[in-house]
JSON list of C-alpha atoms in Angstrom, two decimals:
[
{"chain": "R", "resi": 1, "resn": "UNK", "atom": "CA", "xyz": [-23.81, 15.17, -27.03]},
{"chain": "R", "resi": 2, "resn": "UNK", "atom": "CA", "xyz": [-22.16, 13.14, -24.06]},
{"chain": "R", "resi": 3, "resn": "UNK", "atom": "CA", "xyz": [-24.21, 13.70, -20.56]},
{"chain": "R", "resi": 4, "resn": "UNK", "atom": "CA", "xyz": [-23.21, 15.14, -17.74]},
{"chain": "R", "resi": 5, "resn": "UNK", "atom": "CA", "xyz": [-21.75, 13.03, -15.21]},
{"chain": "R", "resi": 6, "resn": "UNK", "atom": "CA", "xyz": [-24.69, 12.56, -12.29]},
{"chain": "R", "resi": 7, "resn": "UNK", "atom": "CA", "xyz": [-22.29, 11.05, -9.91]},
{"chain": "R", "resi": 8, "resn": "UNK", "atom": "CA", "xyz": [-18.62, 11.96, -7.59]},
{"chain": "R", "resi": 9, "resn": "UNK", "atom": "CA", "xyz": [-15.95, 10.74, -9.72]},
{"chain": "R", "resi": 10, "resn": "UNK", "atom": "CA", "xyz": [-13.33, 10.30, -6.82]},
{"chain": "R", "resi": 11, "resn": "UNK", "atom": "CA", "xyz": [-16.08, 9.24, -4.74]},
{"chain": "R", "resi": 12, "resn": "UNK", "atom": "CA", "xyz": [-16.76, 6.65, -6.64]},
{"chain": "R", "resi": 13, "resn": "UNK", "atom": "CA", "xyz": [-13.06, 5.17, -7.08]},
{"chain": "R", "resi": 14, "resn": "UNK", "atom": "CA", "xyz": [-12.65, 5.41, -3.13]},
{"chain": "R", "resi": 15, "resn": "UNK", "atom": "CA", "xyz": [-15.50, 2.97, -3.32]},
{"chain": "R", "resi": 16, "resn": "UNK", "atom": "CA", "xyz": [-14.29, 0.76, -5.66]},
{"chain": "R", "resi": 17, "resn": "UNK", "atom": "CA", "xyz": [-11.08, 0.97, -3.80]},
{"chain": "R", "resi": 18, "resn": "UNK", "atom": "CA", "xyz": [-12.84, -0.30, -0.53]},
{"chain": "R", "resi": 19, "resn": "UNK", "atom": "CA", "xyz": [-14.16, -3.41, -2.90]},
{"chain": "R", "resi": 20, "resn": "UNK", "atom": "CA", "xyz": [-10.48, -3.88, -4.55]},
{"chain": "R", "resi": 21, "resn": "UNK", "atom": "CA", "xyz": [-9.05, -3.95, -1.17]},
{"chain": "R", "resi": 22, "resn": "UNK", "atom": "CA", "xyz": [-11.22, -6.23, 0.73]},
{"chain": "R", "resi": 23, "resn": "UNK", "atom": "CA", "xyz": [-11.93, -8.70, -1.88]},
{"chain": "R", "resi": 24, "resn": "UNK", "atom": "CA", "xyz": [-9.28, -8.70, -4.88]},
{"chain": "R", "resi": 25, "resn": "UNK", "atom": "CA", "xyz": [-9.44, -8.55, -8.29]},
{"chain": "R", "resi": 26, "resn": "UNK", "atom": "CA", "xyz": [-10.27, -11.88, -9.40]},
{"chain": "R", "resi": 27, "resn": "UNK", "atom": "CA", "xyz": [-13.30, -11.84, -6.81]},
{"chain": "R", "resi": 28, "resn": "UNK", "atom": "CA", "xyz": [-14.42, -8.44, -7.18]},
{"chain": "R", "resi": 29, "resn": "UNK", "atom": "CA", "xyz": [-17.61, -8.38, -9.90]},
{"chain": "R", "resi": 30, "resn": "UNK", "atom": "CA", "xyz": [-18.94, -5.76, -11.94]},
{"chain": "R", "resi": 31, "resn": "UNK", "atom": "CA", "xyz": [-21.90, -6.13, -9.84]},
{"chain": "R", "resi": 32, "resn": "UNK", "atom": "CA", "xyz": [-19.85, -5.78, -6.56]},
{"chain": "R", "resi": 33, "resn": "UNK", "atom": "CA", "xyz": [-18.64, -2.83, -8.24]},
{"chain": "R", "resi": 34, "resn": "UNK", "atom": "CA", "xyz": [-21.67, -0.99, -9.58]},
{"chain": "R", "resi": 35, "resn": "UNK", "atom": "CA", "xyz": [-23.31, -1.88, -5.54]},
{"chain": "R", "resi": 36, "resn": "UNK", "atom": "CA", "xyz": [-20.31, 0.02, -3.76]},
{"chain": "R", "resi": 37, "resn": "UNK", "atom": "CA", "xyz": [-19.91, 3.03, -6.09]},
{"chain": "R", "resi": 38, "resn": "UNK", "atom": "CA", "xyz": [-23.61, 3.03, -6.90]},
{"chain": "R", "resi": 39, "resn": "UNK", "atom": "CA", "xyz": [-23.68, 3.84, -10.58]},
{"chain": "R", "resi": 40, "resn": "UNK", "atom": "CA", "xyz": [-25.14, 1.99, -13.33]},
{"chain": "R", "resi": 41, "resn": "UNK", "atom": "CA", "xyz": [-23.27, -0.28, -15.74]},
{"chain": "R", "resi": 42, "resn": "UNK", "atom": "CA", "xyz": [-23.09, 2.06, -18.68]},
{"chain": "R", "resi": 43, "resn": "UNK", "atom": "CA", "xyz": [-21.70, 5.23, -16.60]},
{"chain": "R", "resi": 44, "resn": "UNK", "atom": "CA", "xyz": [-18.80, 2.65, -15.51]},
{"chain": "R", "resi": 45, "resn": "UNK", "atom": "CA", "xyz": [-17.96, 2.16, -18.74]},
{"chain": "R", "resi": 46, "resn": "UNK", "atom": "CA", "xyz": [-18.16, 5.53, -19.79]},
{"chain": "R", "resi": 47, "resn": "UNK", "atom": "CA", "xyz": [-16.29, 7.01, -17.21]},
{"chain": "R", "resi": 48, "resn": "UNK", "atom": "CA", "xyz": [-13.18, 4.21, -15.83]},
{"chain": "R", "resi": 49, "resn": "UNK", "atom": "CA", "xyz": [-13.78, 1.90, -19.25]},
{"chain": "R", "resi": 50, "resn": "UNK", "atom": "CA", "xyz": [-13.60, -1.18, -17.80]},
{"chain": "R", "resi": 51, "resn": "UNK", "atom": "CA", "xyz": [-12.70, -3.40, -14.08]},
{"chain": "R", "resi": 52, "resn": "UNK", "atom": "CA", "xyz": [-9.24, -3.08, -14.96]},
{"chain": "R", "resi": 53, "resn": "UNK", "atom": "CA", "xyz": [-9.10, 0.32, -15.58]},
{"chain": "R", "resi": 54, "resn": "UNK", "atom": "CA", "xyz": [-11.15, 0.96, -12.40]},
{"chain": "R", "resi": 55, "resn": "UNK", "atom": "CA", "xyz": [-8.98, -1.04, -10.31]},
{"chain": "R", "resi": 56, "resn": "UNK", "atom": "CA", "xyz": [-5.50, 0.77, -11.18]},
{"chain": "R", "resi": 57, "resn": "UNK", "atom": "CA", "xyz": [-7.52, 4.11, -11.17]},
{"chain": "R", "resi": 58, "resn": "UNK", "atom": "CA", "xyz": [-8.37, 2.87, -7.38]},
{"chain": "R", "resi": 59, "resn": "UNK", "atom": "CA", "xyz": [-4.59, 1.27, -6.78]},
{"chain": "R", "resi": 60, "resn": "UNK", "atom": "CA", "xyz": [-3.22, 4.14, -7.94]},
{"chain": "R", "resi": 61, "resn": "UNK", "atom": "CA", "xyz": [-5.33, 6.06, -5.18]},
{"chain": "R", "resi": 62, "resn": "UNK", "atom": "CA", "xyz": [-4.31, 3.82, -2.73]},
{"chain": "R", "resi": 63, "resn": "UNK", "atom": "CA", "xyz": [-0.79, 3.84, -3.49]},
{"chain": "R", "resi": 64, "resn": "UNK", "atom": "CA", "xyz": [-0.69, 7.18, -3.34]},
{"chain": "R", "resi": 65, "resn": "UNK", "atom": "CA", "xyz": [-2.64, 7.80, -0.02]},
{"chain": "R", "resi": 66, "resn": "UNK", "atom": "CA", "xyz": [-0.33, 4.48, 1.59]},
{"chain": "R", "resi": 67, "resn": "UNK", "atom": "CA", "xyz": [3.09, 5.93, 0.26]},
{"chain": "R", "resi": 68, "resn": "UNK", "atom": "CA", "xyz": [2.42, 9.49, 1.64]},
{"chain": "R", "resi": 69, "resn": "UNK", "atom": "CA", "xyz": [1.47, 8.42, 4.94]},
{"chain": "R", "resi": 70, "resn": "UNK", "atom": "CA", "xyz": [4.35, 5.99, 5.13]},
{"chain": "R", "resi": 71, "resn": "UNK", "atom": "CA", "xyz": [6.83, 8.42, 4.47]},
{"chain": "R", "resi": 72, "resn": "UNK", "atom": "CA", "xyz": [4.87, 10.75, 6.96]},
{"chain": "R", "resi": 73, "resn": "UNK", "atom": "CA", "xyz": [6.00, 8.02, 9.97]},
{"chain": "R", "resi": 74, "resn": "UNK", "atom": "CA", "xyz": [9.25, 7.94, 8.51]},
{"chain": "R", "resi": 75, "resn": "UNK", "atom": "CA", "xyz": [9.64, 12.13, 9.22]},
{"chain": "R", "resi": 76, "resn": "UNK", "atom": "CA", "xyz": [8.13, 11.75, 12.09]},
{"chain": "R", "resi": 77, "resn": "UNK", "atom": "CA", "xyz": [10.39, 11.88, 14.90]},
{"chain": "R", "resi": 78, "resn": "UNK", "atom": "CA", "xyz": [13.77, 13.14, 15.15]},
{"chain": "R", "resi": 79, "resn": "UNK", "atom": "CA", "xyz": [15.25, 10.30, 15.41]},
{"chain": "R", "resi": 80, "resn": "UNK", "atom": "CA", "xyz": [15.78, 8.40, 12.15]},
{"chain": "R", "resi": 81, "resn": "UNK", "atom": "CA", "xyz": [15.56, 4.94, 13.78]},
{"chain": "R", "resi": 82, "resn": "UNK", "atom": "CA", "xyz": [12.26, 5.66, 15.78]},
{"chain": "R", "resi": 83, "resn": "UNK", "atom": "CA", "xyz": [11.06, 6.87, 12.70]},
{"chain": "R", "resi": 84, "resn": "UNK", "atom": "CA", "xyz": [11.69, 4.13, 10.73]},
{"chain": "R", "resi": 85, "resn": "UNK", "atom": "CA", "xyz": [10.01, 1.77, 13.54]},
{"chain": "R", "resi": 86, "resn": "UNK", "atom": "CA", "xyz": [6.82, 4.05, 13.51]},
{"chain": "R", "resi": 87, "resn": "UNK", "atom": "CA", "xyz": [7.04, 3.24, 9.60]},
{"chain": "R", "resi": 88, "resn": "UNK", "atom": "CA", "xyz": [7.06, -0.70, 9.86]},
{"chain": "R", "resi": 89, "resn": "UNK", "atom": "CA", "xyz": [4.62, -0.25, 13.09]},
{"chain": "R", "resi": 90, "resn": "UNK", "atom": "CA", "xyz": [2.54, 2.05, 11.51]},
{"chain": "R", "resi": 91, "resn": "UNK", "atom": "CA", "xyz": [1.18, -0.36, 9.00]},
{"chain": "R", "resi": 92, "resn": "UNK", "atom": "CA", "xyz": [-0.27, -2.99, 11.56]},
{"chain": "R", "resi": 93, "resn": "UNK", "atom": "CA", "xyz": [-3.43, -1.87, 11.98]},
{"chain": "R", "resi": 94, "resn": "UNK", "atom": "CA", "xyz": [-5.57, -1.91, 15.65]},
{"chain": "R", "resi": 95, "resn": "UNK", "atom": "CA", "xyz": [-8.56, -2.61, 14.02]},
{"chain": "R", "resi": 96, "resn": "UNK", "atom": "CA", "xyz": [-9.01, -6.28, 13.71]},
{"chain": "R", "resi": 97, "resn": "UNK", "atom": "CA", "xyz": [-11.27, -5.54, 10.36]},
{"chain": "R", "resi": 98, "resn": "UNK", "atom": "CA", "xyz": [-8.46, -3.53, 8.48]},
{"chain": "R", "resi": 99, "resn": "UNK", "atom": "CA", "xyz": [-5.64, -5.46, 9.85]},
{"chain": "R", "resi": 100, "resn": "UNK", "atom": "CA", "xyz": [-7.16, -8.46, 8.16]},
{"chain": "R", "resi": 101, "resn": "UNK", "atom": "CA", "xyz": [-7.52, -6.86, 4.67]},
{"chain": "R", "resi": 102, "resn": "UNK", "atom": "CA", "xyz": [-3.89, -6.77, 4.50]},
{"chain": "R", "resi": 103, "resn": "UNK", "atom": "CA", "xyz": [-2.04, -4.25, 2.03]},
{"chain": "R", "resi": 104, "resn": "UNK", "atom": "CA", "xyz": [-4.03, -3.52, -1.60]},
{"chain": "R", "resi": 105, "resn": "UNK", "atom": "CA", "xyz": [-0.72, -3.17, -2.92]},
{"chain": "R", "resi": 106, "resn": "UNK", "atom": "CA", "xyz": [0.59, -6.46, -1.76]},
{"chain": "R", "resi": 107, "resn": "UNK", "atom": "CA", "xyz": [-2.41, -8.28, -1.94]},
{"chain": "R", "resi": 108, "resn": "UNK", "atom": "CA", "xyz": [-1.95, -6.93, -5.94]},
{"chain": "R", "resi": 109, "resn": "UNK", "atom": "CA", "xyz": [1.59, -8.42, -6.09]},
{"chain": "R", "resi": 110, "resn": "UNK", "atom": "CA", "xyz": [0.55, -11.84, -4.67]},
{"chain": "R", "resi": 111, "resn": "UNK", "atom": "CA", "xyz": [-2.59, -11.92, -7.21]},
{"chain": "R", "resi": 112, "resn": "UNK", "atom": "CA", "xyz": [-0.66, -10.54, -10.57]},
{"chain": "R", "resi": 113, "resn": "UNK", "atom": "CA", "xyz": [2.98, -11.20, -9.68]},
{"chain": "R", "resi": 114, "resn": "UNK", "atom": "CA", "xyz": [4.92, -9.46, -12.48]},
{"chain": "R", "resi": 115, "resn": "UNK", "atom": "CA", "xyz": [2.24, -10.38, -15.12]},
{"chain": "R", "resi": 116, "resn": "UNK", "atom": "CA", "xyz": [0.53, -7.18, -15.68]},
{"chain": "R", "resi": 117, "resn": "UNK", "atom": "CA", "xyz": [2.96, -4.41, -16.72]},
{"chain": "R", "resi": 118, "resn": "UNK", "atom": "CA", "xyz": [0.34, -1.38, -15.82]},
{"chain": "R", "resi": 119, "resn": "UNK", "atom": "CA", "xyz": [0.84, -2.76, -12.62]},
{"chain": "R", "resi": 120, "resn": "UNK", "atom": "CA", "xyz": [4.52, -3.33, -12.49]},
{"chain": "R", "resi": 121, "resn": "UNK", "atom": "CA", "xyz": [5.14, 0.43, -13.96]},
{"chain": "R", "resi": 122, "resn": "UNK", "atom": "CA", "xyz": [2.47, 1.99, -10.91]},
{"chain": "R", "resi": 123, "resn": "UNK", "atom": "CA", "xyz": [4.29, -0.30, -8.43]},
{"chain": "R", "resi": 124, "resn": "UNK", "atom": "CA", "xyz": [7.75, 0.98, -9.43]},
{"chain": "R", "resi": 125, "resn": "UNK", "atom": "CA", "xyz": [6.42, 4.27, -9.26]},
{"chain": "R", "resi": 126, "resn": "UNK", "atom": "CA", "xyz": [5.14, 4.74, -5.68]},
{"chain": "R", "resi": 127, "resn": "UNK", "atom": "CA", "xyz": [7.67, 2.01, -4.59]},
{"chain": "R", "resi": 128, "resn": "UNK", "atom": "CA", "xyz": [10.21, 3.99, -5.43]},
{"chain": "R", "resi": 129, "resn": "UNK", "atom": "CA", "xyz": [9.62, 7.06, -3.81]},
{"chain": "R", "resi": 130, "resn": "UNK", "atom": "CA", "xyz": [8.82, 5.58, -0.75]},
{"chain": "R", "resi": 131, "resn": "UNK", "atom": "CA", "xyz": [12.11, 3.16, -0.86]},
{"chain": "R", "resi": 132, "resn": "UNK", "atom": "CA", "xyz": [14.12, 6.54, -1.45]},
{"chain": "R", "resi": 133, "resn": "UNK", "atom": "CA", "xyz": [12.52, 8.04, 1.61]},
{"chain": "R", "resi": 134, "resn": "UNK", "atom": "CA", "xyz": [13.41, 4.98, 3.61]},
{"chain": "R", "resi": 135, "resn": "UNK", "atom": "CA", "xyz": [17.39, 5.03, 2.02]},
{"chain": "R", "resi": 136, "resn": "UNK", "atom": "CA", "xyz": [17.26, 8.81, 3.25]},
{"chain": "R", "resi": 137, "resn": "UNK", "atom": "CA", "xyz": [16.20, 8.02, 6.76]},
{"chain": "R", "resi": 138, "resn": "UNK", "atom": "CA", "xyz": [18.56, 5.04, 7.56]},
{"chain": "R", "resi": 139, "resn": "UNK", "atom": "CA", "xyz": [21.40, 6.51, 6.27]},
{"chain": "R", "resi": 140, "resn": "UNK", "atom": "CA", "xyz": [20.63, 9.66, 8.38]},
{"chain": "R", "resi": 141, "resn": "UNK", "atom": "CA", "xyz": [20.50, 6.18, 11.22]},
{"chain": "R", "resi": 142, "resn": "UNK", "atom": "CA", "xyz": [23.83, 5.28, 10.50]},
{"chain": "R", "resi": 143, "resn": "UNK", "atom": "CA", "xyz": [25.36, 9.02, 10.23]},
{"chain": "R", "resi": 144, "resn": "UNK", "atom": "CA", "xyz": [23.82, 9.54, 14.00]},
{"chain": "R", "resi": 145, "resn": "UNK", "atom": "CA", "xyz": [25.50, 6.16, 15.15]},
{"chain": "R", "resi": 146, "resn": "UNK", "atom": "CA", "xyz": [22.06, 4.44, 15.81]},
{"chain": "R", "resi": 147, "resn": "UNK", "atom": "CA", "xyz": [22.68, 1.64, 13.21]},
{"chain": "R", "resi": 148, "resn": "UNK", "atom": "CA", "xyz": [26.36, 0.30, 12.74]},
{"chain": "R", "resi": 149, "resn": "UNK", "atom": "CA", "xyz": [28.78, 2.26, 10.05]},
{"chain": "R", "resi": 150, "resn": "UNK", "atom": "CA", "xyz": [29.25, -1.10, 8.45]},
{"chain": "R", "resi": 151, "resn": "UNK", "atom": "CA", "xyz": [25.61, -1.46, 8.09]},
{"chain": "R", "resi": 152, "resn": "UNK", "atom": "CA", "xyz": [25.14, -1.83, 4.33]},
{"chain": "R", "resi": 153, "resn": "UNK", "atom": "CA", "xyz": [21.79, 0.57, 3.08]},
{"chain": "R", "resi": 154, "resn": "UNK", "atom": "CA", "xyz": [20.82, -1.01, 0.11]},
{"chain": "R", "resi": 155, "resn": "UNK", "atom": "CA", "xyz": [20.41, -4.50, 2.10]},
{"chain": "R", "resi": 156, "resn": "UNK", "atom": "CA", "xyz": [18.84, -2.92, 5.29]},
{"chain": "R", "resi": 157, "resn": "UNK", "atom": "CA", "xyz": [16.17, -1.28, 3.27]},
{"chain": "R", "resi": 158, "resn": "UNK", "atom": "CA", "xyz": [15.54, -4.12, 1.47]},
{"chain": "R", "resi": 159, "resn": "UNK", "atom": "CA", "xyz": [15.32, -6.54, 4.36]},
{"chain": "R", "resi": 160, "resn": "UNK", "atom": "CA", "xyz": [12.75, -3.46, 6.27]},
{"chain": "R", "resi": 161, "resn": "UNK", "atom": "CA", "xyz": [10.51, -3.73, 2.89]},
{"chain": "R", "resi": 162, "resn": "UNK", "atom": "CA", "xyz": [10.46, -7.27, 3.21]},
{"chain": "R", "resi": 163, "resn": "UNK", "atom": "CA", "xyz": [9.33, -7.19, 6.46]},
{"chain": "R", "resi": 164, "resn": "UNK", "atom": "CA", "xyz": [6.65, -4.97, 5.31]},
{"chain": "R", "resi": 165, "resn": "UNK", "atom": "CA", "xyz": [5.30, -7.38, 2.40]},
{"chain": "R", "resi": 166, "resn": "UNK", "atom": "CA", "xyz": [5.43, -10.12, 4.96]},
{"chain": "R", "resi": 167, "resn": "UNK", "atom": "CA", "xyz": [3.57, -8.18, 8.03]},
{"chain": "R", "resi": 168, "resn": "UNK", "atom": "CA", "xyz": [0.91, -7.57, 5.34]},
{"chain": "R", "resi": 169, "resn": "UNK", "atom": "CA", "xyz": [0.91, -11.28, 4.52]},
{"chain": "R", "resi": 170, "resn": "UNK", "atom": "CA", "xyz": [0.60, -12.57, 7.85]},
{"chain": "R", "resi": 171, "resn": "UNK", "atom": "CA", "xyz": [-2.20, -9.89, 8.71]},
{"chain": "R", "resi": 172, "resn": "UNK", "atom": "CA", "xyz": [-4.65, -11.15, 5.83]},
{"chain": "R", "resi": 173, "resn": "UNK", "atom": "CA", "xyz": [-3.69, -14.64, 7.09]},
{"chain": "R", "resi": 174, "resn": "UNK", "atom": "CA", "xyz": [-5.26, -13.68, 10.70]},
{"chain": "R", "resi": 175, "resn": "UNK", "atom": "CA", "xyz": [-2.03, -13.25, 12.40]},
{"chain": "R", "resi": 176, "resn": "UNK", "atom": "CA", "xyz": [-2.39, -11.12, 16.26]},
{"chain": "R", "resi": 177, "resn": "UNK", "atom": "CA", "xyz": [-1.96, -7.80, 16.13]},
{"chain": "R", "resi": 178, "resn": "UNK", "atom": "CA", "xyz": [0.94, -8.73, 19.11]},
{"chain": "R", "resi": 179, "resn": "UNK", "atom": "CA", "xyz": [2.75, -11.00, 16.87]},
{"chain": "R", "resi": 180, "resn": "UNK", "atom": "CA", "xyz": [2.68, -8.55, 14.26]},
{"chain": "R", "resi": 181, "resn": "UNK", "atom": "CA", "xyz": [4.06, -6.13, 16.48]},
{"chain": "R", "resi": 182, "resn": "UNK", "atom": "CA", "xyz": [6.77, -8.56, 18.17]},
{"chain": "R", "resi": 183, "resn": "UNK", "atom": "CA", "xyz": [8.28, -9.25, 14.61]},
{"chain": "R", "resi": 184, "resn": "UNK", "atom": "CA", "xyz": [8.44, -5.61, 13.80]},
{"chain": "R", "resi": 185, "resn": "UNK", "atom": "CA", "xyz": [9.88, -5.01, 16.93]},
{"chain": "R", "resi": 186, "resn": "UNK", "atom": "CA", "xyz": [12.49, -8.01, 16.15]},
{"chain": "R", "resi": 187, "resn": "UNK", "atom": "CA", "xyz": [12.96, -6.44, 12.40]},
{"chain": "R", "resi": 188, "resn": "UNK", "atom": "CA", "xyz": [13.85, -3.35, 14.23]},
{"chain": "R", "resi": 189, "resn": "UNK", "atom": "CA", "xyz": [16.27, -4.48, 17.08]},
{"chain": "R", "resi": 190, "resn": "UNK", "atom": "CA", "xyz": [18.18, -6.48, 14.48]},
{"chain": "R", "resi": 191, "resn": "UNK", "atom": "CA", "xyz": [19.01, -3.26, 12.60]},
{"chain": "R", "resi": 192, "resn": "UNK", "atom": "CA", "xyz": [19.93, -1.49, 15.94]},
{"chain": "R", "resi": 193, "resn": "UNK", "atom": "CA", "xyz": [21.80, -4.35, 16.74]},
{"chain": "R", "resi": 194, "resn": "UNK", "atom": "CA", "xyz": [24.45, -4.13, 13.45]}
]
């Protein structure tokens, strides 16, 4: 007869997620692991099965927590425009010490590429949602005349993602949290300005 878990379950993964995020997967060990979430080895297994499952248990939770509050800052103003600046804004960080851990989600894409298809399939998943919420809300931009009519969506979303994965980049690289804010600024006057 199996025992009863002794430990928080989600606790745990938020833990693991902390280690994920800061470090990576590659540098993350089991013993990194086992530290943050304070279980022993065999209760890991038991319960996630193994690093890999762990860390798209704790992507998965990140994802999820990122996306909502993303499409949160997107809602949040009546303005479609301002919202979608508070969305690209809202990811650069004040804090010095989370700025510089950069996006778990990116920092996945630039360490597995498209090489892992759990990851591909959870990335499509919460990437989609939140590029739907980000069609919605310039389109809403262009129907209240604050981007141009010939403004095409598909591109504009694409190029305010981009910006995203690169604001992310540049944050883990030690970038200033003003020059992170000065290109997202830029990203967002050259959409006004179409």
């Amino acid at each position: 007869m199996a025992r009863p878990r002794e430990f928080d379950r989600d606790a745990a993964v938020q833990r693991a997620m902390s280690v994920f995020w800061r470090k990576g997967y590659a540098t993350t060990s089991t013993d990194d692991l086992l530290r943050a979430m304070n279980i022993g080895r065999q209760s890991m297994y038991d319960t996630f099965g193994d690093k890999h499952r762990l860390y798209l248990e704790a992507l998965e939770k990140y994802q999820r927590e990122s996306v909502a509050e993303n499409i949160r800052r997107l809602r949040s103003t009546a303005s479609p425009l301002a919202g979608i600046e508070a969305f690209v804004i809202g990811i650069i960080a004040s804090d010095k010490s989370v700025r510089e851990k950069g996006c778990m989600g990116v920092g996945s894409i630039c360490e597995f590429g498209n090489t892992d298809t759990d990851l591909v399939t959870l990335r499509a998943r919460s990437g989609g949602e939140q590029h739907r919420a980000l069609i919605e809300r310039l389109r809403h931009a262009q129907a209240a005349n604050e981007i141009g009519a010939n403004v095409d969506i598909e591109r504009a979303a694409r190029f305010v993602e981009t910006t995203m994965f690169g604001l992310q980049v540049a944050a883990k690289a030690g970038a200033s949290l003003q020059s992170l804010r000065d290109t997202a600024a830029f990203a967002i006057a050259s959409l006004r300005n179409q």
